[in-house]
PDB file of C-alpha atoms and ligand atoms in Angstrom:
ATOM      1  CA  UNK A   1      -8.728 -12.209 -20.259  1.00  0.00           C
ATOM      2  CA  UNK A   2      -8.194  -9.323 -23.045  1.00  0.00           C
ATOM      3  CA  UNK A   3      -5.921 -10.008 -25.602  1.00  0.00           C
ATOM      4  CA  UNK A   4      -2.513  -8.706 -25.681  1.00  0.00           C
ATOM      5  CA  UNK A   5      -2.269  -9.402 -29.130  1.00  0.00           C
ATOM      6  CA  UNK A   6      -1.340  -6.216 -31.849  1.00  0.00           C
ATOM      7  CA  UNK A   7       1.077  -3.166 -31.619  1.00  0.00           C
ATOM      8  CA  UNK A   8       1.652  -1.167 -28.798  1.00  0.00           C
ATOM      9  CA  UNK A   9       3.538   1.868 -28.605  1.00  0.00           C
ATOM     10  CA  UNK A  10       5.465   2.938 -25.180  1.00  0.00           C
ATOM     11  CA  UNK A  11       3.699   5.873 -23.415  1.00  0.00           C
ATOM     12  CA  UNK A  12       6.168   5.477 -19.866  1.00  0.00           C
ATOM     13  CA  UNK A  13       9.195   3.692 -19.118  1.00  0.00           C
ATOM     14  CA  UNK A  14      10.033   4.365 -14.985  1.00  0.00           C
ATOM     15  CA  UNK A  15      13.617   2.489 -13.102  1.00  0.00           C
ATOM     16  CA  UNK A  16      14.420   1.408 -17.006  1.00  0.00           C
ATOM     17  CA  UNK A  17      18.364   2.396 -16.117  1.00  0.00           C
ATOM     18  CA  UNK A  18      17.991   0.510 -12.771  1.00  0.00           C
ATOM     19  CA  UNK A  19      16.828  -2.279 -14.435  1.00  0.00           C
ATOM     20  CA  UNK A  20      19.757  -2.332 -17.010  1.00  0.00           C
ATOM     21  CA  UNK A  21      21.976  -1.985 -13.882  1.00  0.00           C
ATOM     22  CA  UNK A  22      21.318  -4.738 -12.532  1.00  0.00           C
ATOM     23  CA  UNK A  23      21.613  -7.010 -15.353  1.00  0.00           C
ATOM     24  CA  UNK A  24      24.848  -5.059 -15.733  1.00  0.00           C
ATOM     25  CA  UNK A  25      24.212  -3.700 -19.306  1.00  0.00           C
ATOM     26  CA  UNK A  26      26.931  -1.174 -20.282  1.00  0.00           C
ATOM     27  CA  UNK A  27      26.587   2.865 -19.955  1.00  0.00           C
ATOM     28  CA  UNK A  28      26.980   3.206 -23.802  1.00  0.00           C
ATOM     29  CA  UNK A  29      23.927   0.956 -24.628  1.00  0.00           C
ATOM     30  CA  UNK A  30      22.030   2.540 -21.198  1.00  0.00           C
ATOM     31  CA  UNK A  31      22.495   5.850 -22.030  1.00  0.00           C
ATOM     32  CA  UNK A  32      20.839   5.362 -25.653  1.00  0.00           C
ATOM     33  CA  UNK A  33      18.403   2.421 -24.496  1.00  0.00           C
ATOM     34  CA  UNK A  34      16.751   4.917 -22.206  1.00  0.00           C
ATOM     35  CA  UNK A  35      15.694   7.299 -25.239  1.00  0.00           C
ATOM     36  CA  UNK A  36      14.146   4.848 -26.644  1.00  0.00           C
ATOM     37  CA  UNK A  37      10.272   4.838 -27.451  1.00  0.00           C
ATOM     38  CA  UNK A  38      10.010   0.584 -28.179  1.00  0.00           C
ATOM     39  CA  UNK A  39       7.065  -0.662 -30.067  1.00  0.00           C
ATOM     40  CA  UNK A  40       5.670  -4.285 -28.652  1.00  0.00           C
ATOM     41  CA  UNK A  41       4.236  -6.213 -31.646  1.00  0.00           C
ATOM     42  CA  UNK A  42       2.790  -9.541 -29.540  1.00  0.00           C
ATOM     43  CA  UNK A  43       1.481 -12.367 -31.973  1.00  0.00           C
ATOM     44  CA  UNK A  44      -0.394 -15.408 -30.750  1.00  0.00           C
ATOM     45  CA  UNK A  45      -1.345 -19.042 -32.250  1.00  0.00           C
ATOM     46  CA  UNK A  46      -2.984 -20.882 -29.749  1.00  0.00           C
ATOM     47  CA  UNK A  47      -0.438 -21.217 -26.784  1.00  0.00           C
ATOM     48  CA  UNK A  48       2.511 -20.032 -28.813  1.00  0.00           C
ATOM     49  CA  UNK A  49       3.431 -16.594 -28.296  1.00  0.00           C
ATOM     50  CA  UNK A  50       5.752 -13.992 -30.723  1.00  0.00           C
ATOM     51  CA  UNK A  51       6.902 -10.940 -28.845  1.00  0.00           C
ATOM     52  CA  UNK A  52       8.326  -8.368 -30.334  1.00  0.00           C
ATOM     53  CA  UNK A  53      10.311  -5.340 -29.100  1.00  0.00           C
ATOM     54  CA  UNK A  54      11.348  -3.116 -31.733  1.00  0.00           C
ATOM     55  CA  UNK A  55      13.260  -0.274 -31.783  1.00  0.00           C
ATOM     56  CA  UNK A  56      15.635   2.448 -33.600  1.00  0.00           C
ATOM     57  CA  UNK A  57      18.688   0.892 -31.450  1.00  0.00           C
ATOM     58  CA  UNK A  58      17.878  -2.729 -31.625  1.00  0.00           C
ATOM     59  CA  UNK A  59      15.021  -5.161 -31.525  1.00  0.00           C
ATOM     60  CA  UNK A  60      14.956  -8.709 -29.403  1.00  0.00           C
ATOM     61  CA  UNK A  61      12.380 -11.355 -30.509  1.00  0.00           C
ATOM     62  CA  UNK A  62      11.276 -13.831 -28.095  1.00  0.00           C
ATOM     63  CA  UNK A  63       8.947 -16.915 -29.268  1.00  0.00           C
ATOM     64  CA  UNK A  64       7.012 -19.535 -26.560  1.00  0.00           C
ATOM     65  CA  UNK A  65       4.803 -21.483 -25.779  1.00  0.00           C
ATOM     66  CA  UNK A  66       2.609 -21.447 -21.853  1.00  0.00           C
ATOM     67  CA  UNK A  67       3.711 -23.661 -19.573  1.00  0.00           C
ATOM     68  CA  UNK A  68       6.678 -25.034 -21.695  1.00  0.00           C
ATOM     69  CA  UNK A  69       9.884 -24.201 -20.200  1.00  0.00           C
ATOM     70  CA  UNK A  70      12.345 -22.671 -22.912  1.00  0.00           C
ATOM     71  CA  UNK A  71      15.701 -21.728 -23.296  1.00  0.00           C
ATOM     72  CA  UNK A  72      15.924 -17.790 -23.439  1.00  0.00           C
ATOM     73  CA  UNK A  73      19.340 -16.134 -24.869  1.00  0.00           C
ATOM     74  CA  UNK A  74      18.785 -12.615 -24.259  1.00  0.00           C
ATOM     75  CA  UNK A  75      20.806 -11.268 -27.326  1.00  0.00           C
ATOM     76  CA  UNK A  76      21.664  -7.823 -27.330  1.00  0.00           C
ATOM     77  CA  UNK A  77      20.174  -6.930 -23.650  1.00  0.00           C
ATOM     78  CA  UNK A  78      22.557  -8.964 -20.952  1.00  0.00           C
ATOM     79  CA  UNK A  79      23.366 -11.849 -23.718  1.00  0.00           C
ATOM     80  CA  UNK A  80      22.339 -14.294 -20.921  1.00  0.00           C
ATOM     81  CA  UNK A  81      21.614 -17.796 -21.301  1.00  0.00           C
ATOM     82  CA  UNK A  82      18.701 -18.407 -19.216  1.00  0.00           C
ATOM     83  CA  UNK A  83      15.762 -21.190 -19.021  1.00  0.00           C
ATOM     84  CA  UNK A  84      12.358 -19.251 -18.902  1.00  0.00           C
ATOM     85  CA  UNK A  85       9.138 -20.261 -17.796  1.00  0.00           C
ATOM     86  CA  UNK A  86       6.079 -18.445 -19.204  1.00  0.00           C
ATOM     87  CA  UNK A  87       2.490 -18.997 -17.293  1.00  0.00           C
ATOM     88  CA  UNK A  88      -0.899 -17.129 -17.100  1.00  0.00           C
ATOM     89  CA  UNK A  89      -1.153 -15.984 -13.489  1.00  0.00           C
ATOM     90  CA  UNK A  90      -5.213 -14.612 -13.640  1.00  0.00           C
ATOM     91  CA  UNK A  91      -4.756 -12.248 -16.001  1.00  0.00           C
ATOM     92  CA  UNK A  92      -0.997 -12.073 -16.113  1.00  0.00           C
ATOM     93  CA  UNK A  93       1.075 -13.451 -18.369  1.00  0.00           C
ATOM     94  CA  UNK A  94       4.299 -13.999 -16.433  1.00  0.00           C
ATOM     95  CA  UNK A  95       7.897 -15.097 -17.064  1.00  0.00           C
ATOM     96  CA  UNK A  96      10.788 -16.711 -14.794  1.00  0.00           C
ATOM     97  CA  UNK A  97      14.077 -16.689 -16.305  1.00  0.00           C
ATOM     98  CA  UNK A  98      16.054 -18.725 -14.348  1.00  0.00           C
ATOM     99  CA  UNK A  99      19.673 -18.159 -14.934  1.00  0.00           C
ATOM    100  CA  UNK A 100      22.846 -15.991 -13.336  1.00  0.00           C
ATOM    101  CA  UNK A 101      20.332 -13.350 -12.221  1.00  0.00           C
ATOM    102  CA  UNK A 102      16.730 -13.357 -10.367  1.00  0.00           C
ATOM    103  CA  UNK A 103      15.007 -11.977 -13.023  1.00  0.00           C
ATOM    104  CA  UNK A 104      11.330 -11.841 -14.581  1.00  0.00           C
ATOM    105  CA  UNK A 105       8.894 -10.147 -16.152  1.00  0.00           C
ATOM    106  CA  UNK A 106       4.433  -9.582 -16.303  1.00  0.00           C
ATOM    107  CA  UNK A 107       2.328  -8.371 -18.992  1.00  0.00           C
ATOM    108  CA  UNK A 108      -1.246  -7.976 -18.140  1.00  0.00           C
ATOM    109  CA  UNK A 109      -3.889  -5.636 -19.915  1.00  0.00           C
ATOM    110  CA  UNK A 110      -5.025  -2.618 -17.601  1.00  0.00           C
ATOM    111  CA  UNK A 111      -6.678   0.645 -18.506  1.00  0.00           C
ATOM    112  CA  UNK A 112      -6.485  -0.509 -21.880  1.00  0.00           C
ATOM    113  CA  UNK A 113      -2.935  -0.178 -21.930  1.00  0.00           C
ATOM    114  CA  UNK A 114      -0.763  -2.941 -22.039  1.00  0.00           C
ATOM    115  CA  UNK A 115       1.585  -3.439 -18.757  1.00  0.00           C
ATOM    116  CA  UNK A 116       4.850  -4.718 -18.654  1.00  0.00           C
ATOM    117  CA  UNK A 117       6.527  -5.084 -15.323  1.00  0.00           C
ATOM    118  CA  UNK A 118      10.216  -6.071 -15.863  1.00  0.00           C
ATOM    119  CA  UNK A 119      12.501  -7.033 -12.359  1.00  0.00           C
ATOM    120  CA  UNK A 120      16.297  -8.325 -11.893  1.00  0.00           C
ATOM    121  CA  UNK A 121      17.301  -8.843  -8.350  1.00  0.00           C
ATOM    122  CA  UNK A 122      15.997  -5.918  -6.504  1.00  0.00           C
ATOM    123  CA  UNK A 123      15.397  -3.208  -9.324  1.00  0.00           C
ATOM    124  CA  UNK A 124      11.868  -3.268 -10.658  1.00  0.00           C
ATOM    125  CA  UNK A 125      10.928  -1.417 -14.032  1.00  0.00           C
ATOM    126  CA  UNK A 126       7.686  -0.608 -15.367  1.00  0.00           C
ATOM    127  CA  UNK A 127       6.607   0.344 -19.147  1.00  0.00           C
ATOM    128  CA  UNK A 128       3.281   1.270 -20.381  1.00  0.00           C
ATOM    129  CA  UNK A 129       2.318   0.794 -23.819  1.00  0.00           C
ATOM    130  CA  UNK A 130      -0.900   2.070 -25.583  1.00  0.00           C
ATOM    131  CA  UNK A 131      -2.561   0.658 -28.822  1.00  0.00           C
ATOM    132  CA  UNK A 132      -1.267   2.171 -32.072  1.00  0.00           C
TER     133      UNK A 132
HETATM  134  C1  RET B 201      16.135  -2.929 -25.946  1.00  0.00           C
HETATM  135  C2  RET B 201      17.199  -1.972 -26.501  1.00  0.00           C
HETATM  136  C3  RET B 201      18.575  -2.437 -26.196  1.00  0.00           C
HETATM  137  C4  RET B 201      18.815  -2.514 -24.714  1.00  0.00           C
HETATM  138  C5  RET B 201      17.701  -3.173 -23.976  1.00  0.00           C
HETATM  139  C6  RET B 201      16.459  -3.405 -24.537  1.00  0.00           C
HETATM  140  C7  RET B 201      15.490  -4.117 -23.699  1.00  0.00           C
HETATM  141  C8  RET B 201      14.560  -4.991 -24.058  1.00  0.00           C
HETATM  142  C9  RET B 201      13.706  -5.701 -23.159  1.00  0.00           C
HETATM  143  C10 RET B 201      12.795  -6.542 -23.695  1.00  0.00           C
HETATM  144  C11 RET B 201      11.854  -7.338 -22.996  1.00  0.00           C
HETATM  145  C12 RET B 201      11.056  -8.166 -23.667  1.00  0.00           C
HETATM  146  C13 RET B 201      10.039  -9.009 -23.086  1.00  0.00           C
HETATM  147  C14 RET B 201       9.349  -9.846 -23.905  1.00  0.00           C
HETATM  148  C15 RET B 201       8.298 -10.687 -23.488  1.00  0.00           C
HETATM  149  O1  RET B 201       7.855 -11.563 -24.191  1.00  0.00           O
HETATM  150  C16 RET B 201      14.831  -2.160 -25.964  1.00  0.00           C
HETATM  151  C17 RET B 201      16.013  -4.097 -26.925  1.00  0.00           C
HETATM  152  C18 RET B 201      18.028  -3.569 -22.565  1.00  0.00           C
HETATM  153  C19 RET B 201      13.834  -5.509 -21.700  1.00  0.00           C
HETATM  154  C20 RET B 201       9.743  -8.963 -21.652  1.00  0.00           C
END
């Protein structure tokens, strides 16, 4: 499959707030989460990934390797402990955080742009990044 290696800027963000809802983030860090424009810097050695979401607000860095189960502490989102499962379905590179919540996420390459489908119980959120 393409890469999703380099940066990526945000281009859409749609059901961000009912995302945050449902992993019960706080109306203060909603309200300025959602005016966010993130960057996604995504490194790769071999299997072992570096994803990073930065932004004016706050970045969270998450490090793994496919098919190695990890433990996730989402720091600064839900601050969650969770143990997270990354593995390339086809072209999607897809995460199961198993934890307090039923929550994951995809990123696959489409149009060029990179996808990122984020869900937590039944709220589903999707972001669309282009290259910078
Ligand atoms: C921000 C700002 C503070 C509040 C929230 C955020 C959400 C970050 C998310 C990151 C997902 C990262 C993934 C990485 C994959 O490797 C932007 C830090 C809630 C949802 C899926």
């Amino acid at each position: 499959p393409v890469s999703l290696c380099g940066t990526w800027e945000m281009v859409s963000n749609v059901n961000f707030d009912g995302y945050m809802i449902a992993l019960g983030i706080g109306l203060y860090t909603r309200k300025i989460a959602l005016k966010l424009k993130h960057r996604k810097v995504i490194e790769q050695v071999g299997d072992q990934y570096v994803v990073k979401t930065l932004s004016t607000f706050r970045n969270y860095t998450l490090a793994f390797r496919v098919n190695e189960e990890f433990q996730e502490f989402t720091k600064g989102l839900d601050d969650r402990h969770c143990k997270s499962l990354v593995t390339w379905e086809g072209n999607k590179l897809v995460c199961v955080q198993i934890g307090e919540k039923k929550r994951g996420w995809a990123h696959w390459i489409e149009d060029d742009k990179l996808q990122l489908e984020l869900h937590c119980e039944d709220q589903v959120c999707r972001q669309v990044f282009k290259r910078v």
